[in-house]
Amino acid sequence: MAKKSLGEMSFLDHLEELRWLLVRSTIAILIMAFGTYFISDWLFDEVLFGPTRPTFFTYRFFCDLSHQLGFVDSICITELPFIIQNTSMEGQVNNFVWICVLSGFILSVPYILLQVWNFIAPALYDKEKKNARIFIFSSSLLFFMGVLFGYFVVIPMSVNFLATFTVSDVVKNQFTLDSYMGMVKTSVLASGLFFELPIIIYFLTKLGLVTPKFLRKYWKYAVVIILIVAAIVTPPDVVSQTIVAIPMLIIYELSILISIIVYRNKIKNQSIEKTHE
């Protein structure tokens, strides 16, 4: 049976389409999650617990950067004084399963975005429907860039800060497996979703819910929030905070630029329609 157009679809038809979107996306996530089982040793030992070692790429990069800037060893990380322990009977099993699911979700993002596009496509103009590949590619690229930003920047900076912070020499840091994995999952997903901001702003501007004027008006507040976040997740030095803050500021500025382009095109199209009337 041919797929109904947007005008022919009832509310229940939309719900049915949404249900199948969720079903297909869930199946894709589970398949990818099952696939990560076969690389679980590498995934946990080298990837997830990589930021717990002073030899991690980010720490070595900061150390080399400090030498080039003439700071000697001021931001070189030679020790991370903490241990990770499991304190619950099912803790390791639960974390194993959820990390596989998270990995499955990350790997399935392009397919999920394709399903989302197919769901919203009936509401778009014919010329907009031709941009499916651009939408999927750009959205996937931004998400993966965000995931990498979270993994190589946010996580190691958070680990370094939390591992070295102490209220007294009497207190030793012993983090639970759940808290460490929770920090990893939150950092990666939050960064990935934040990097989707330009795509979100694109659609919000097309719907008329956001304007460039609104984004510019609250630009100062956005900068303050970004700087606060950068200060929280990084060591107390300007170099680390700048490295975290700059990409986030670039993403916000890119969102404003996209909003300007979409808003101008929207006004132009409305003017053309009025002329034809």
PDB file of C-alpha atoms in Angstrom:
ATOM      1  CA  MET A   1       0.000   0.000   0.000  1.00  0.00           C
ATOM      2  CA  ALA A   2       1.313   3.423  -0.929  1.00  0.00           C
ATOM      3  CA  LYS A   3       2.312   5.710   1.884  1.00  0.00           C
ATOM      4  CA  LYS A   4      -0.222   8.437   2.595  1.00  0.00           C
ATOM      5  CA  SER A   5       0.658  12.093   2.117  1.00  0.00           C
ATOM      6  CA  LEU A   6       0.649  14.492   5.055  1.00  0.00           C
ATOM      7  CA  GLY A   7      -2.801  15.858   4.208  1.00  0.00           C
ATOM      8  CA  GLU A   8      -4.326  12.351   4.131  1.00  0.00           C
ATOM      9  CA  MET A   9      -2.813  11.215   7.433  1.00  0.00           C
ATOM     10  CA  SER A  10      -4.936  11.320  10.572  1.00  0.00           C
ATOM     11  CA  PHE A  11      -3.625  11.783  14.103  1.00  0.00           C
ATOM     12  CA  LEU A  12      -3.624   8.005  14.592  1.00  0.00           C
ATOM     13  CA  ASP A  13      -1.676   7.595  11.336  1.00  0.00           C
ATOM     14  CA  HIS A  14       0.978   9.953  12.697  1.00  0.00           C
ATOM     15  CA  LEU A  15       1.139   7.955  15.917  1.00  0.00           C
ATOM     16  CA  GLU A  16       1.538   4.758  13.921  1.00  0.00           C
ATOM     17  CA  GLU A  17       4.396   6.272  11.919  1.00  0.00           C
ATOM     18  CA  LEU A  18       6.020   7.445  15.155  1.00  0.00           C
ATOM     19  CA  ARG A  19       5.628   4.006  16.681  1.00  0.00           C
ATOM     20  CA  TRP A  20       7.394   2.354  13.771  1.00  0.00           C
ATOM     21  CA  LEU A  21      10.122   5.010  13.910  1.00  0.00           C
ATOM     22  CA  LEU A  22      10.774   4.056  17.538  1.00  0.00           C
ATOM     23  CA  VAL A  23      10.585   0.330  16.775  1.00  0.00           C
ATOM     24  CA  ARG A  24      13.057   0.485  13.889  1.00  0.00           C
ATOM     25  CA  SER A  25      15.412   2.762  15.840  1.00  0.00           C
ATOM     26  CA  THR A  26      15.314   0.444  18.876  1.00  0.00           C
ATOM     27  CA  ILE A  27      16.085  -2.587  16.729  1.00  0.00           C
ATOM     28  CA  ALA A  28      19.047  -0.769  15.156  1.00  0.00           C
ATOM     29  CA  ILE A  29      20.370   0.205  18.598  1.00  0.00           C
ATOM     30  CA  LEU A  30      20.059  -3.370  19.894  1.00  0.00           C
ATOM     31  CA  ILE A  31      21.837  -4.791  16.833  1.00  0.00           C
ATOM     32  CA  MET A  32      24.713  -2.331  17.232  1.00  0.00           C
ATOM     33  CA  ALA A  33      24.782  -2.949  20.989  1.00  0.00           C
ATOM     34  CA  PHE A  34      25.106  -6.681  20.366  1.00  0.00           C
ATOM     35  CA  GLY A  35      27.946  -5.958  17.941  1.00  0.00           C
ATOM     36  CA  THR A  36      29.892  -4.038  20.601  1.00  0.00           C
ATOM     37  CA  TYR A  37      29.864  -7.182  22.763  1.00  0.00           C
ATOM     38  CA  PHE A  38      32.593  -8.634  20.547  1.00  0.00           C
ATOM     39  CA  ILE A  39      34.884  -5.659  21.170  1.00  0.00           C
ATOM     40  CA  SER A  40      33.896  -5.137  24.817  1.00  0.00           C
ATOM     41  CA  ASP A  41      37.402  -5.849  26.173  1.00  0.00           C
ATOM     42  CA  TRP A  42      38.924  -3.119  24.021  1.00  0.00           C
ATOM     43  CA  LEU A  43      35.938  -0.832  24.612  1.00  0.00           C
ATOM     44  CA  PHE A  44      36.284  -0.930  28.396  1.00  0.00           C
ATOM     45  CA  ASP A  45      40.055  -1.265  28.856  1.00  0.00           C
ATOM     46  CA  GLU A  46      41.263   1.149  26.183  1.00  0.00           C
ATOM     47  CA  VAL A  47      38.359   3.515  25.550  1.00  0.00           C
ATOM     48  CA  LEU A  48      36.277   3.916  28.702  1.00  0.00           C
ATOM     49  CA  PHE A  49      39.128   3.650  31.191  1.00  0.00           C
ATOM     50  CA  GLY A  50      41.657   5.411  28.964  1.00  0.00           C
ATOM     51  CA  PRO A  51      41.079   8.816  30.642  1.00  0.00           C
ATOM     52  CA  THR A  52      41.992   7.286  34.020  1.00  0.00           C
ATOM     53  CA  ARG A  53      45.634   6.918  32.934  1.00  0.00           C
ATOM     54  CA  PRO A  54      48.220   9.745  32.771  1.00  0.00           C
ATOM     55  CA  THR A  55      49.300   8.393  29.362  1.00  0.00           C
ATOM     56  CA  PHE A  56      45.941   9.294  27.801  1.00  0.00           C
ATOM     57  CA  PHE A  57      46.191  11.329  24.576  1.00  0.00           C
ATOM     58  CA  THR A  58      44.601  14.490  26.014  1.00  0.00           C
ATOM     59  CA  TYR A  59      46.943  14.646  29.006  1.00  0.00           C
ATOM     60  CA  ARG A  60      49.993  14.220  26.780  1.00  0.00           C
ATOM     61  CA  PHE A  61      48.643  16.887  24.411  1.00  0.00           C
ATOM     62  CA  PHE A  62      48.220  19.391  27.247  1.00  0.00           C
ATOM     63  CA  CYS A  63      51.701  18.608  28.529  1.00  0.00           C
ATOM     64  CA  ASP A  64      53.262  19.188  25.093  1.00  0.00           C
ATOM     65  CA  LEU A  65      51.195  22.369  24.711  1.00  0.00           C
ATOM     66  CA  SER A  66      52.382  23.692  28.083  1.00  0.00           C
ATOM     67  CA  HIS A  67      56.002  23.213  26.998  1.00  0.00           C
ATOM     68  CA  GLN A  68      55.382  25.074  23.732  1.00  0.00           C
ATOM     69  CA  LEU A  69      53.740  27.956  25.601  1.00  0.00           C
ATOM     70  CA  GLY A  70      56.606  28.141  28.068  1.00  0.00           C
ATOM     71  CA  PHE A  71      54.650  26.882  31.068  1.00  0.00           C
ATOM     72  CA  VAL A  72      57.124  24.008  31.593  1.00  0.00           C
ATOM     73  CA  ASP A  73      55.219  21.249  33.429  1.00  0.00           C
ATOM     74  CA  SER A  74      52.465  23.436  34.900  1.00  0.00           C
ATOM     75  CA  ILE A  75      49.620  21.446  33.301  1.00  0.00           C
ATOM     76  CA  CYS A  76      51.405  18.129  32.816  1.00  0.00           C
ATOM     77  CA  ILE A  77      49.503  15.278  34.439  1.00  0.00           C
ATOM     78  CA  THR A  78      51.801  12.611  35.844  1.00  0.00           C
ATOM     79  CA  GLU A  79      49.455  11.035  38.374  1.00  0.00           C
ATOM     80  CA  LEU A  80      45.727  10.500  38.852  1.00  0.00           C
ATOM     81  CA  PRO A  81      45.421   9.544  42.538  1.00  0.00           C
ATOM     82  CA  PHE A  82      42.188   7.578  42.656  1.00  0.00           C
ATOM     83  CA  ILE A  83      40.823   4.074  42.190  1.00  0.00           C
ATOM     84  CA  ILE A  84      37.547   2.839  40.724  1.00  0.00           C
ATOM     85  CA  GLN A  85      35.707   0.174  42.655  1.00  0.00           C
ATOM     86  CA  ASN A  86      32.472  -1.764  42.284  1.00  0.00           C
ATOM     87  CA  THR A  87      30.274  -1.655  45.378  1.00  0.00           C
ATOM     88  CA  SER A  88      27.164  -3.530  44.263  1.00  0.00           C
ATOM     89  CA  MET A  89      26.564  -7.156  43.344  1.00  0.00           C
ATOM     90  CA  GLU A  90      25.142  -6.412  39.902  1.00  0.00           C
ATOM     91  CA  GLY A  91      27.171  -3.231  39.308  1.00  0.00           C
ATOM     92  CA  GLN A  92      29.549  -4.547  36.667  1.00  0.00           C
ATOM     93  CA  VAL A  93      26.820  -6.414  34.777  1.00  0.00           C
ATOM     94  CA  ASN A  94      24.534  -3.355  34.701  1.00  0.00           C
ATOM     95  CA  ASN A  95      27.317  -1.070  33.504  1.00  0.00           C
ATOM     96  CA  PHE A  96      28.385  -3.572  30.871  1.00  0.00           C
ATOM     97  CA  VAL A  97      24.854  -3.738  29.443  1.00  0.00           C
ATOM     98  CA  TRP A  98      24.227   0.018  29.497  1.00  0.00           C
ATOM     99  CA  ILE A  99      27.586   0.873  27.951  1.00  0.00           C
ATOM    100  CA  CYS A 100      26.835  -1.551  25.117  1.00  0.00           C
ATOM    101  CA  VAL A 101      23.433   0.098  24.663  1.00  0.00           C
ATOM    102  CA  LEU A 102      25.004   3.577  24.691  1.00  0.00           C
ATOM    103  CA  SER A 103      27.579   2.465  22.130  1.00  0.00           C
ATOM    104  CA  GLY A 104      24.784   0.975  20.036  1.00  0.00           C
ATOM    105  CA  PHE A 105      22.893   4.268  20.162  1.00  0.00           C
ATOM    106  CA  ILE A 106      25.943   6.304  19.112  1.00  0.00           C
ATOM    107  CA  LEU A 107      26.681   3.983  16.196  1.00  0.00           C
ATOM    108  CA  SER A 108      23.012   3.996  15.144  1.00  0.00           C
ATOM    109  CA  VAL A 109      22.644   7.793  15.040  1.00  0.00           C
ATOM    110  CA  PRO A 110      22.832   8.103  11.204  1.00  0.00           C
ATOM    111  CA  TYR A 111      20.098   5.469  10.814  1.00  0.00           C
ATOM    112  CA  ILE A 112      17.959   7.080  13.534  1.00  0.00           C
ATOM    113  CA  LEU A 113      18.323  10.458  11.824  1.00  0.00           C
ATOM    114  CA  LEU A 114      17.214   8.850   8.557  1.00  0.00           C
ATOM    115  CA  GLN A 115      14.082   7.588  10.296  1.00  0.00           C
ATOM    116  CA  VAL A 116      13.446  11.031  11.795  1.00  0.00           C
ATOM    117  CA  TRP A 117      13.836  12.604   8.355  1.00  0.00           C
ATOM    118  CA  ASN A 118      11.356  10.154   6.827  1.00  0.00           C
ATOM    119  CA  PHE A 119       8.916  11.039   9.599  1.00  0.00           C
ATOM    120  CA  ILE A 120       9.090  14.821   9.098  1.00  0.00           C
ATOM    121  CA  ALA A 121       9.580  14.778   5.302  1.00  0.00           C
ATOM    122  CA  PRO A 122       5.833  14.889   4.459  1.00  0.00           C
ATOM    123  CA  ALA A 123       5.627  18.283   6.184  1.00  0.00           C
ATOM    124  CA  LEU A 124       8.400  19.762   4.012  1.00  0.00           C
ATOM    125  CA  TYR A 125       8.359  21.381   0.584  1.00  0.00           C
ATOM    126  CA  ASP A 126       9.555  19.322  -2.378  1.00  0.00           C
ATOM    127  CA  LYS A 127      12.807  21.291  -2.678  1.00  0.00           C
ATOM    128  CA  GLU A 128      13.459  20.747   1.042  1.00  0.00           C
ATOM    129  CA  LYS A 129      12.955  17.000   0.749  1.00  0.00           C
ATOM    130  CA  LYS A 130      15.965  16.872  -1.582  1.00  0.00           C
ATOM    131  CA  ASN A 131      18.199  17.889   1.342  1.00  0.00           C
ATOM    132  CA  ALA A 132      17.878  14.529   3.094  1.00  0.00           C
ATOM    133  CA  ARG A 133      21.511  13.556   2.547  1.00  0.00           C
ATOM    134  CA  ILE A 134      22.745  16.962   3.712  1.00  0.00           C
ATOM    135  CA  PHE A 135      20.596  16.766   6.850  1.00  0.00           C
ATOM    136  CA  ILE A 136      21.688  13.240   7.762  1.00  0.00           C
ATOM    137  CA  PHE A 137      25.356  13.862   6.993  1.00  0.00           C
ATOM    138  CA  SER A 138      25.603  17.207   8.800  1.00  0.00           C
ATOM    139  CA  SER A 139      23.578  16.038  11.819  1.00  0.00           C
ATOM    140  CA  SER A 140      25.614  12.839  12.141  1.00  0.00           C
ATOM    141  CA  LEU A 141      28.888  14.713  11.714  1.00  0.00           C
ATOM    142  CA  LEU A 142      27.976  17.261  14.391  1.00  0.00           C
ATOM    143  CA  PHE A 143      26.873  14.542  16.792  1.00  0.00           C
ATOM    144  CA  PHE A 144      30.059  12.507  16.333  1.00  0.00           C
ATOM    145  CA  MET A 145      32.151  15.665  16.728  1.00  0.00           C
ATOM    146  CA  GLY A 146      30.325  16.336  19.986  1.00  0.00           C
ATOM    147  CA  VAL A 147      30.928  12.779  21.196  1.00  0.00           C
ATOM    148  CA  LEU A 148      34.641  13.103  20.425  1.00  0.00           C
ATOM    149  CA  PHE A 149      34.726  16.503  22.144  1.00  0.00           C
ATOM    150  CA  GLY A 150      33.109  14.982  25.222  1.00  0.00           C
ATOM    151  CA  TYR A 151      35.480  12.026  25.222  1.00  0.00           C
ATOM    152  CA  PHE A 152      38.778  13.783  24.492  1.00  0.00           C
ATOM    153  CA  VAL A 153      38.116  17.078  26.292  1.00  0.00           C
ATOM    154  CA  VAL A 154      35.256  17.051  28.808  1.00  0.00           C
ATOM    155  CA  ILE A 155      35.869  13.604  30.330  1.00  0.00           C
ATOM    156  CA  PRO A 156      39.649  13.857  30.868  1.00  0.00           C
ATOM    157  CA  MET A 157      39.330  17.399  32.232  1.00  0.00           C
ATOM    158  CA  SER A 158      36.584  16.269  34.608  1.00  0.00           C
ATOM    159  CA  VAL A 159      38.554  13.200  35.671  1.00  0.00           C
ATOM    160  CA  ASN A 160      41.683  15.254  36.302  1.00  0.00           C
ATOM    161  CA  PHE A 161      39.824  17.872  38.349  1.00  0.00           C
ATOM    162  CA  LEU A 162      37.817  15.411  40.435  1.00  0.00           C
ATOM    163  CA  ALA A 163      40.764  13.071  40.971  1.00  0.00           C
ATOM    164  CA  THR A 164      43.083  15.791  42.233  1.00  0.00           C
ATOM    165  CA  PHE A 165      40.546  17.781  44.259  1.00  0.00           C
ATOM    166  CA  THR A 166      40.476  16.983  47.959  1.00  0.00           C
ATOM    167  CA  VAL A 167      39.223  18.761  51.062  1.00  0.00           C
ATOM    168  CA  SER A 168      41.976  17.190  53.151  1.00  0.00           C
ATOM    169  CA  ASP A 169      44.971  14.876  52.765  1.00  0.00           C
ATOM    170  CA  VAL A 170      43.165  12.504  55.108  1.00  0.00           C
ATOM    171  CA  VAL A 171      40.485  11.830  52.456  1.00  0.00           C
ATOM    172  CA  LYS A 172      41.404   9.466  49.617  1.00  0.00           C
ATOM    173  CA  ASN A 173      39.460   9.370  46.362  1.00  0.00           C
ATOM    174  CA  GLN A 174      37.799   6.038  45.681  1.00  0.00           C
ATOM    175  CA  PHE A 175      35.133   6.438  43.012  1.00  0.00           C
ATOM    176  CA  THR A 176      32.426   3.871  42.413  1.00  0.00           C
ATOM    177  CA  LEU A 177      32.068   2.248  39.011  1.00  0.00           C
ATOM    178  CA  ASP A 178      28.524   3.626  38.723  1.00  0.00           C
ATOM    179  CA  SER A 179      29.622   7.226  39.328  1.00  0.00           C
ATOM    180  CA  TYR A 180      32.496   7.015  36.842  1.00  0.00           C
ATOM    181  CA  MET A 181      30.382   5.414  34.105  1.00  0.00           C
ATOM    182  CA  GLY A 182      27.592   7.895  34.804  1.00  0.00           C
ATOM    183  CA  MET A 183      30.014  10.763  34.276  1.00  0.00           C
ATOM    184  CA  VAL A 184      31.256   9.206  31.034  1.00  0.00           C
ATOM    185  CA  LYS A 185      27.755   8.633  29.661  1.00  0.00           C
ATOM    186  CA  THR A 186      26.540  12.104  30.636  1.00  0.00           C
ATOM    187  CA  SER A 187      29.599  13.883  29.206  1.00  0.00           C
ATOM    188  CA  VAL A 188      29.486  12.059  25.886  1.00  0.00           C
ATOM    189  CA  LEU A 189      25.732  12.328  25.328  1.00  0.00           C
ATOM    190  CA  ALA A 190      25.474  15.941  26.529  1.00  0.00           C
ATOM    191  CA  SER A 191      28.337  16.999  24.256  1.00  0.00           C
ATOM    192  CA  GLY A 192      26.885  15.121  21.292  1.00  0.00           C
ATOM    193  CA  LEU A 193      23.469  16.719  21.773  1.00  0.00           C
ATOM    194  CA  PHE A 194      24.953  20.190  22.334  1.00  0.00           C
ATOM    195  CA  PHE A 195      26.757  19.962  19.001  1.00  0.00           C
ATOM    196  CA  GLU A 196      23.339  19.354  17.408  1.00  0.00           C
ATOM    197  CA  LEU A 197      22.383  22.920  18.387  1.00  0.00           C
ATOM    198  CA  PRO A 198      22.783  24.325  14.821  1.00  0.00           C
ATOM    199  CA  ILE A 199      20.354  21.693  13.475  1.00  0.00           C
ATOM    200  CA  ILE A 200      17.880  22.364  16.281  1.00  0.00           C
ATOM    201  CA  ILE A 201      18.089  26.119  15.702  1.00  0.00           C
ATOM    202  CA  TYR A 202      17.536  25.536  11.974  1.00  0.00           C
ATOM    203  CA  PHE A 203      14.182  23.854  12.552  1.00  0.00           C
ATOM    204  CA  LEU A 204      13.137  26.181  15.383  1.00  0.00           C
ATOM    205  CA  THR A 205      13.788  29.177  13.128  1.00  0.00           C
ATOM    206  CA  LYS A 206      11.799  27.633  10.274  1.00  0.00           C
ATOM    207  CA  LEU A 207       8.908  27.075  12.695  1.00  0.00           C
ATOM    208  CA  GLY A 208       9.140  30.672  13.876  1.00  0.00           C
ATOM    209  CA  LEU A 209       9.926  29.722  17.473  1.00  0.00           C
ATOM    210  CA  VAL A 210      13.400  31.313  17.404  1.00  0.00           C
ATOM    211  CA  THR A 211      14.793  34.378  15.638  1.00  0.00           C
ATOM    212  CA  PRO A 212      18.357  35.699  15.183  1.00  0.00           C
ATOM    213  CA  LYS A 213      17.360  38.704  17.292  1.00  0.00           C
ATOM    214  CA  PHE A 214      16.416  36.404  20.176  1.00  0.00           C
ATOM    215  CA  LEU A 215      19.714  34.504  19.979  1.00  0.00           C
ATOM    216  CA  ARG A 216      21.726  37.731  19.833  1.00  0.00           C
ATOM    217  CA  LYS A 217      19.773  39.199  22.728  1.00  0.00           C
ATOM    218  CA  TYR A 218      20.751  36.314  25.003  1.00  0.00           C
ATOM    219  CA  TRP A 219      24.277  35.913  23.584  1.00  0.00           C
ATOM    220  CA  LYS A 220      25.890  37.346  26.731  1.00  0.00           C
ATOM    221  CA  TYR A 221      24.015  34.897  28.935  1.00  0.00           C
ATOM    222  CA  ALA A 222      25.020  31.996  26.683  1.00  0.00           C
ATOM    223  CA  VAL A 223      28.685  33.025  26.904  1.00  0.00           C
ATOM    224  CA  VAL A 224      28.509  33.230  30.701  1.00  0.00           C
ATOM    225  CA  ILE A 225      26.906  29.774  30.931  1.00  0.00           C
ATOM    226  CA  ILE A 226      29.512  28.275  28.583  1.00  0.00           C
ATOM    227  CA  LEU A 227      32.372  29.817  30.575  1.00  0.00           C
ATOM    228  CA  ILE A 228      30.887  28.534  33.837  1.00  0.00           C
ATOM    229  CA  VAL A 229      30.596  25.022  32.402  1.00  0.00           C
ATOM    230  CA  ALA A 230      34.181  25.218  31.107  1.00  0.00           C
ATOM    231  CA  ALA A 231      35.393  26.374  34.531  1.00  0.00           C
ATOM    232  CA  ILE A 232      33.585  23.511  36.288  1.00  0.00           C
ATOM    233  CA  VAL A 233      34.868  20.670  34.123  1.00  0.00           C
ATOM    234  CA  THR A 234      38.465  21.871  33.737  1.00  0.00           C
ATOM    235  CA  PRO A 235      41.435  22.444  36.051  1.00  0.00           C
ATOM    236  CA  PRO A 236      41.820  26.022  37.359  1.00  0.00           C
ATOM    237  CA  ASP A 237      43.987  27.304  34.515  1.00  0.00           C
ATOM    238  CA  VAL A 238      43.135  29.553  31.579  1.00  0.00           C
ATOM    239  CA  VAL A 239      44.505  27.239  28.873  1.00  0.00           C
ATOM    240  CA  SER A 240      42.252  24.291  29.744  1.00  0.00           C
ATOM    241  CA  GLN A 241      39.179  26.475  30.182  1.00  0.00           C
ATOM    242  CA  THR A 242      39.796  28.142  26.816  1.00  0.00           C
ATOM    243  CA  ILE A 243      40.196  24.799  25.031  1.00  0.00           C
ATOM    244  CA  VAL A 244      36.806  23.680  26.346  1.00  0.00           C
ATOM    245  CA  ALA A 245      34.972  26.987  25.887  1.00  0.00           C
ATOM    246  CA  ILE A 246      36.060  27.916  22.346  1.00  0.00           C
ATOM    247  CA  PRO A 247      34.385  24.995  20.483  1.00  0.00           C
ATOM    248  CA  MET A 248      31.154  25.578  22.434  1.00  0.00           C
ATOM    249  CA  LEU A 249      31.195  29.284  21.562  1.00  0.00           C
ATOM    250  CA  ILE A 250      31.836  28.442  17.902  1.00  0.00           C
ATOM    251  CA  ILE A 251      28.827  26.102  17.888  1.00  0.00           C
ATOM    252  CA  TYR A 252      26.616  28.832  19.349  1.00  0.00           C
ATOM    253  CA  GLU A 253      27.847  31.394  16.805  1.00  0.00           C
ATOM    254  CA  LEU A 254      27.269  28.882  14.010  1.00  0.00           C
ATOM    255  CA  SER A 255      23.711  28.430  15.285  1.00  0.00           C
ATOM    256  CA  ILE A 256      23.128  32.189  15.099  1.00  0.00           C
ATOM    257  CA  LEU A 257      24.497  32.304  11.530  1.00  0.00           C
ATOM    258  CA  ILE A 258      22.200  29.458  10.465  1.00  0.00           C
ATOM    259  CA  SER A 259      19.245  31.188  12.100  1.00  0.00           C
ATOM    260  CA  ILE A 260      20.028  34.397  10.167  1.00  0.00           C
ATOM    261  CA  ILE A 261      20.165  32.547   6.833  1.00  0.00           C
ATOM    262  CA  VAL A 262      16.942  30.620   7.486  1.00  0.00           C
ATOM    263  CA  TYR A 263      15.131  33.729   8.742  1.00  0.00           C
ATOM    264  CA  ARG A 264      16.120  35.793   5.689  1.00  0.00           C
ATOM    265  CA  ASN A 265      15.020  33.024   3.315  1.00  0.00           C
ATOM    266  CA  LYS A 266      11.749  32.743   5.191  1.00  0.00           C
ATOM    267  CA  ILE A 267      11.075  36.483   4.896  1.00  0.00           C
ATOM    268  CA  LYS A 268      12.045  36.391   1.205  1.00  0.00           C
ATOM    269  CA  ASN A 269       9.668  33.498   0.478  1.00  0.00           C
ATOM    270  CA  GLN A 270       6.842  35.255   2.303  1.00  0.00           C
ATOM    271  CA  SER A 271       7.424  38.389   0.240  1.00  0.00           C
ATOM    272  CA  ILE A 272       7.336  36.375  -3.006  1.00  0.00           C
ATOM    273  CA  GLU A 273       4.087  34.688  -1.955  1.00  0.00           C
ATOM    274  CA  LYS A 274       2.472  38.055  -1.176  1.00  0.00           C
ATOM    275  CA  THR A 275       3.608  39.375  -4.571  1.00  0.00           C
ATOM    276  CA  HIS A 276       1.937  36.461  -6.383  1.00  0.00           C
ATOM    277  CA  GLU A 277      -1.253  37.016  -4.419  1.00  0.00           C
TER     278      GLU A 277
END
